[in-house]
C-alpha cells in the first residue's frame, strides 16, 4: 500500500512538473502583452506593446498608447506580481517602426517612469528617425522637464534622458539576460520596419511587428518557442473596398497567409496580436488561421502572459 501511494505521489509530481514546464511560472522568461491593438482606438486594446520579462528586467517592444498604464497594471505597486514592470524599472525599449500606433506612447514612456522615480536614461532602440522623434518630444516637454528639475519637486537629472540607438540588421542588444536580433520586414512601402528575435536561457521569442507575409519572419521564427504575429481576417478583408484591399494586402498579413507561414516555421506557440477584424469574430479568425495551421495558437489580449 505504501509503495502504491508513493508511486501515485511520484506520478502526480511528474504530471505537475510537466504541466509547470509549459506554464509561464516555471520559465524565467515571460511574454506579457501590454497592448494588442491597432490604429483603431478599441477601448480594451491598448496600442501595440509587448514586454519580454527575463529575471528582474523588462524589455519593451513597441510603445503604443497606454503602454505605461498597462505595465503599471501588472506591477506590484498596483496589485500585479511582475516587479520588472514597476514603472520606474522600464528603461529598455525597442521600436519596430515609427508608425504612430506603435510609437505614440513614447512621450509617456520617457516622462512618466521618470516622474515615478526612474533614475537612469531610457535606452531606446529604433529605426532611422528614432533619435529625432525622441529629441522633438524632449523639446515639446521642455517646460515640464525644467519645472520638475529646477522647481521644488525632488526629481533626478537622469531619468528624463534618452539614449537613442539606430537599428541595423543583426544583433542590436545583448546583456546577461537576453540577446536581441533585429531584422528588416516588408511593410508596404514603409522604408524601415523591423521584427525582433529575443533569445534567453530558456526561450526564443519572435515578434513580427507590422508586416506583409515575409520569408525573413519565417526564417527567424523557425524553431522559436513563441511567434507573436500581426494578422487580419480573410473574411473581413473580402468586405473591404478594393482601394483598402490593395493597402492591406501589401502592408499586412491575412489569417490564411499567417497559417501557411506558421505551418512551415512551426513555432511552439503562435500568438495573434495587432488584429484587424473588420466584423469577423475572434473564433472566425482563429478558424481562418487553422485552415492552414494545426499547431498551438492563442488569440492575444492585453495583459495575457505566456
Ligand atoms: Zn500597426
Ligand atoms: Zn505599421
Coordinates of C-alpha atoms and ligand atoms in Angstrom, one line a residue:
X1 CA 0.0 0.0 0.0
X2 CA 2.8 2.4 1.0
X3 CA 4.6 1.7 -2.3
X4 CA 1.4 2.3 -4.3
X5 CA 0.8 5.6 -2.5
X6 CA 4.5 6.6 -3.1
X7 CA 4.1 5.7 -6.8
X8 CA 1.0 7.8 -7.0
X9 CA 2.7 10.7 -5.4
X10 CA 5.7 10.4 -7.8
X11 CA 3.3 10.1 -10.7
X12 CA 1.3 13.2 -9.6
X13 CA 4.5 15.1 -9.0
X14 CA 5.7 14.2 -12.5
X15 CA 2.4 15.3 -14.0
X16 CA 2.6 18.6 -12.1
X17 CA 6.1 19.3 -13.1
X18 CA 5.3 18.5 -16.7
X19 CA 2.4 21.0 -16.5
X20 CA 4.6 23.5 -14.9
X21 CA 7.2 23.2 -17.6
X22 CA 4.8 24.6 -20.1
X23 CA 3.5 27.4 -17.8
X24 CA 4.9 30.9 -17.6
X25 CA 5.6 30.3 -13.8
X26 CA 8.3 27.8 -14.4
X27 CA 10.1 29.8 -17.1
X28 CA 12.4 32.7 -16.2
X29 CA 11.3 34.4 -19.5
X30 CA 7.7 35.7 -19.7
X31 CA 5.9 37.3 -22.6
X32 CA 3.5 40.0 -21.4
X33 CA 1.1 41.5 -23.9
X34 CA 0.8 45.1 -22.7
X35 CA -1.1 46.2 -25.8
X36 CA -2.6 44.2 -28.7
X37 CA -4.4 46.9 -30.6
X38 CA -4.1 48.6 -34.0
X39 CA -4.6 52.3 -35.0
X40 CA -8.3 51.7 -34.2
X41 CA -8.8 53.0 -30.7
X42 CA -10.5 49.9 -29.2
X43 CA -11.0 50.6 -25.5
X44 CA -10.0 47.1 -24.4
X45 CA -6.8 47.0 -26.6
X46 CA -4.0 49.4 -25.9
X47 CA -1.6 50.3 -28.7
X48 CA 0.9 47.6 -29.7
X49 CA 3.4 46.9 -26.9
X50 CA 5.0 43.6 -25.7
X51 CA 7.2 43.2 -22.6
X52 CA 9.7 40.4 -22.6
X53 CA 10.4 39.8 -18.9
X54 CA 13.6 38.0 -18.1
X55 CA 14.6 37.5 -14.4
X56 CA 14.1 41.0 -12.9
X57 CA 14.3 43.0 -16.2
X58 CA 11.7 44.0 -18.8
X59 CA 12.4 44.7 -22.4
X60 CA 9.6 46.5 -24.3
X61 CA 8.9 46.1 -28.0
X62 CA 6.8 49.0 -29.2
X63 CA 5.0 51.5 -27.0
X64 CA 1.6 52.3 -28.4
X65 CA -0.9 54.5 -26.5
X66 CA -1.5 53.1 -23.0
X67 CA 1.8 51.3 -22.6
X68 CA 2.8 52.7 -19.2
X69 CA -0.5 52.2 -17.5
X70 CA -0.7 48.6 -18.8
X71 CA 2.8 48.0 -17.4
X72 CA 1.6 49.5 -14.1
X73 CA -1.4 47.2 -14.0
X74 CA 1.0 44.2 -13.9
X75 CA 3.3 45.7 -11.3
X76 CA 3.3 45.1 -7.5
X77 CA 2.6 48.8 -7.0
X78 CA -0.9 48.3 -8.5
X79 CA -1.7 44.8 -7.4
X80 CA 0.2 42.8 -10.0
X81 CA 3.1 40.4 -9.4
X82 CA 5.8 41.3 -12.0
X83 CA 8.3 43.6 -10.3
X84 CA 10.2 44.1 -13.6
X85 CA 7.1 46.0 -14.8
X86 CA 7.2 48.6 -12.0
X87 CA 7.1 51.7 -14.0
X88 CA 10.3 53.1 -12.6
X89 CA 12.1 50.0 -13.9
X90 CA 11.1 50.5 -17.6
X91 CA 14.4 51.6 -19.2
X92 CA 15.0 49.5 -22.3
X93 CA 12.7 49.7 -25.3
X94 CA 12.8 48.6 -29.0
X95 CA 10.6 50.0 -31.7
X96 CA 9.6 48.0 -34.8
X97 CA 8.8 51.1 -36.9
X98 CA 7.8 54.7 -36.4
X99 CA 4.1 54.3 -37.3
X100 CA 2.1 56.2 -34.6
X101 CA 0.0 53.2 -33.4
X102 CA 3.4 51.6 -32.3
X103 CA 5.1 54.8 -31.0
X104 CA 2.5 57.2 -29.7
X105 CA 3.3 56.2 -26.2
X106 CA 6.9 57.4 -26.4
X107 CA 6.4 60.7 -24.5
X108 CA 4.7 58.7 -21.8
X109 CA 7.5 56.2 -21.7
X110 CA 10.1 58.9 -21.5
X111 CA 8.4 61.1 -18.9
X112 CA 6.1 59.0 -16.6
X113 CA 8.7 56.5 -15.4
X114 CA 11.0 59.4 -14.6
X115 CA 8.3 61.1 -12.6
X116 CA 7.7 57.8 -10.9
X117 CA 11.4 57.6 -9.9
X118 CA 13.4 56.1 -12.8
X119 CA 16.9 57.4 -12.3
X120 CA 18.6 56.3 -15.5
X121 CA 18.1 57.3 -19.1
X122 CA 15.8 55.3 -21.4
X123 CA 17.8 53.1 -23.7
X124 CA 15.8 53.4 -26.9
X125 CA 16.4 51.3 -30.0
X126 CA 14.5 52.1 -33.2
X127 CA 14.7 52.6 -36.9
X128 CA 16.3 55.6 -38.5
X129 CA 14.4 58.7 -37.2
X130 CA 14.1 57.4 -33.6
X131 CA 16.7 59.9 -32.3
X132 CA 14.8 62.8 -34.0
X133 CA 11.5 61.6 -32.6
X134 CA 12.9 61.5 -29.0
X135 CA 14.6 64.8 -29.4
X136 CA 11.4 66.5 -30.6
X137 CA 9.4 65.0 -27.7
X138 CA 12.0 66.3 -25.2
X139 CA 11.7 69.8 -26.9
X140 CA 8.0 69.7 -26.7
X141 CA 8.1 68.9 -23.0
X142 CA 11.0 71.3 -22.1
X143 CA 8.8 73.4 -19.8
X144 CA 7.7 70.3 -17.9
X145 CA 11.2 68.9 -17.6
X146 CA 12.6 72.2 -16.5
X147 CA 9.9 72.8 -13.9
X148 CA 10.5 69.3 -12.4
X149 CA 14.3 69.7 -12.4
X150 CA 14.5 73.4 -11.2
X151 CA 11.4 73.7 -9.1
X152 CA 10.6 72.3 -5.7
X153 CA 9.9 68.8 -7.0
X154 CA 12.7 66.3 -6.0
X155 CA 13.3 65.0 -9.5
X156 CA 16.6 63.3 -10.5
X157 CA 18.5 64.6 -13.5
X158 CA 18.9 61.3 -15.4
X159 CA 15.5 59.6 -15.8
X160 CA 14.2 62.1 -18.4
X161 CA 17.1 61.5 -20.7
X162 CA 17.1 59.2 -23.7
X163 CA 19.9 57.3 -25.3
X164 CA 18.7 56.7 -28.8
X165 CA 20.3 53.8 -30.8
X166 CA 19.5 53.4 -34.6
X167 CA 18.8 49.8 -35.6
X168 CA 20.6 47.8 -38.2
X169 CA 20.0 44.2 -39.2
X170 CA 21.7 41.7 -36.8
X171 CA 22.4 41.6 -33.0
X172 CA 21.4 45.0 -31.7
X173 CA 21.4 44.4 -27.9
X174 CA 23.0 41.8 -25.5
X175 CA 23.2 41.6 -21.8
X176 CA 23.2 38.8 -19.1
X177 CA 19.5 38.1 -19.8
X178 CA 19.0 38.4 -23.4
X179 CA 20.3 38.6 -27.0
X180 CA 18.1 40.8 -29.3
X181 CA 18.3 40.5 -33.1
X182 CA 16.6 42.9 -35.4
X183 CA 15.6 42.0 -39.0
X184 CA 14.0 44.2 -41.7
X185 CA 10.5 43.2 -42.8
X186 CA 8.2 44.1 -45.6
X187 CA 5.5 46.6 -44.6
X188 CA 4.2 48.1 -47.8
X189 CA 6.5 50.9 -49.0
X190 CA 7.4 51.9 -45.4
X191 CA 11.2 52.0 -45.5
X192 CA 12.4 50.9 -42.1
X193 CA 10.2 48.3 -40.4
X194 CA 11.8 45.6 -38.2
X195 CA 10.9 42.4 -36.4
X196 CA 12.8 41.2 -33.4
X197 CA 14.1 37.8 -32.1
X198 CA 14.8 37.5 -28.4
X199 CA 17.0 34.7 -27.2
X200 CA 17.2 34.0 -23.5
X201 CA 18.5 31.0 -21.5
X202 CA 15.1 29.2 -21.8
X203 CA 13.2 30.6 -24.7
X204 CA 13.3 32.1 -28.2
X205 CA 10.6 34.7 -29.0
X206 CA 10.0 36.4 -32.3
X207 CA 7.8 39.5 -32.7
X208 CA 6.7 40.4 -36.3
X209 CA 5.8 44.0 -35.9
X210 CA 3.7 45.2 -38.8
X211 CA 4.4 43.0 -41.8
X212 CA 3.1 41.6 -45.1
X213 CA 3.9 37.8 -45.5
X214 CA 7.6 37.8 -45.2
X215 CA 10.1 34.9 -45.6
X216 CA 12.5 36.7 -43.2
X217 CA 10.0 36.4 -40.4
X218 CA 9.5 32.7 -41.3
X219 CA 13.3 32.2 -41.2
X220 CA 13.7 33.8 -37.8
X221 CA 10.6 32.1 -36.4
X222 CA 11.6 28.6 -37.4
X223 CA 12.1 26.6 -34.3
X224 CA 11.1 29.6 -32.0
X225 CA 9.2 28.9 -28.8
X226 CA 6.8 31.8 -29.4
X227 CA 5.9 33.7 -32.5
X228 CA 3.8 36.9 -31.9
X229 CA 2.4 37.9 -35.3
X230 CA 0.0 40.6 -36.6
X231 CA -2.9 39.4 -38.7
X232 CA -6.1 40.4 -40.5
X233 CA -9.3 38.5 -41.1
X234 CA -9.7 36.9 -44.6
X235 CA -13.5 37.2 -44.5
X236 CA -13.3 40.7 -43.2
X237 CA -10.9 41.6 -46.0
X238 CA -13.4 40.4 -48.6
X239 CA -15.8 43.0 -47.3
X240 CA -13.3 45.9 -47.7
X241 CA -13.4 48.1 -50.8
X242 CA -10.7 47.5 -53.4
X243 CA -8.6 50.5 -52.5
X244 CA -8.2 49.4 -48.9
X245 CA -7.7 45.8 -50.0
X246 CA -4.6 46.8 -52.0
X247 CA -3.3 48.7 -49.0
X248 CA -3.8 45.8 -46.6
X249 CA -2.6 43.1 -48.9
X250 CA 0.8 44.9 -49.3
X251 CA 1.2 46.1 -45.7
X252 CA -0.3 43.3 -43.5
X253 CA -0.7 39.5 -43.3
X254 CA -4.0 37.7 -43.7
X255 CA -5.1 34.8 -41.3
X256 CA -4.7 32.2 -44.1
X257 CA -1.3 33.6 -45.1
X258 CA -0.2 33.5 -41.4
X259 CA -1.4 29.9 -41.2
X260 CA 0.8 29.0 -44.1
X261 CA 3.8 30.7 -42.7
X262 CA 3.3 29.2 -39.2
X263 CA 2.8 25.7 -40.7
X264 CA 6.3 26.0 -42.2
X265 CA 8.1 27.8 -39.3
X266 CA 6.4 25.6 -36.6
X267 CA 6.8 27.8 -33.6
X268 CA 6.0 26.3 -30.2
X269 CA 3.1 28.8 -29.8
X270 CA 1.7 31.3 -32.3
X271 CA 0.2 34.4 -30.6
X272 CA -2.1 36.7 -32.7
X273 CA -1.9 40.4 -31.9
X274 CA -2.5 43.7 -33.8
X275 CA -5.6 42.1 -35.3
X276 CA -7.8 43.7 -37.9
X277 CA -11.3 42.1 -37.6
X278 CA -13.5 44.1 -40.0
X279 CA -16.5 42.5 -38.5
X280 CA -15.2 39.0 -38.0
X281 CA -15.1 37.3 -34.6
X282 CA -12.0 36.0 -32.8
X283 CA -13.3 32.5 -33.4
X284 CA -13.6 33.1 -37.1
X285 CA -10.1 34.5 -37.3
X286 CA -8.7 31.5 -35.4
X287 CA -10.5 29.2 -37.8
X288 CA -9.1 31.1 -40.8
X289 CA -5.5 30.6 -39.4
X290 CA -6.2 27.0 -38.6
X291 CA -7.2 26.2 -42.2
X292 CA -3.5 26.1 -42.9
X293 CA -2.0 25.5 -39.4
X294 CA -2.5 22.8 -36.8
X295 CA -0.1 23.9 -34.1
X296 CA -0.7 25.7 -30.8
X297 CA -2.3 29.1 -31.2
X298 CA -3.5 31.8 -28.9
X299 CA -5.6 34.9 -29.6
X300 CA -3.8 37.6 -27.7
X301 CA -5.5 40.0 -25.3
X302 CA -4.0 42.9 -23.3
X303 CA -2.2 41.6 -20.1
X304 CA -2.1 38.0 -21.3
X305 CA 1.1 36.3 -20.1
X306 CA 2.8 33.4 -22.0
Ligands
LIG1 ZN1 0.4 48.9 -36.7
LIG2 ZN1 2.7 50.0 -39.4

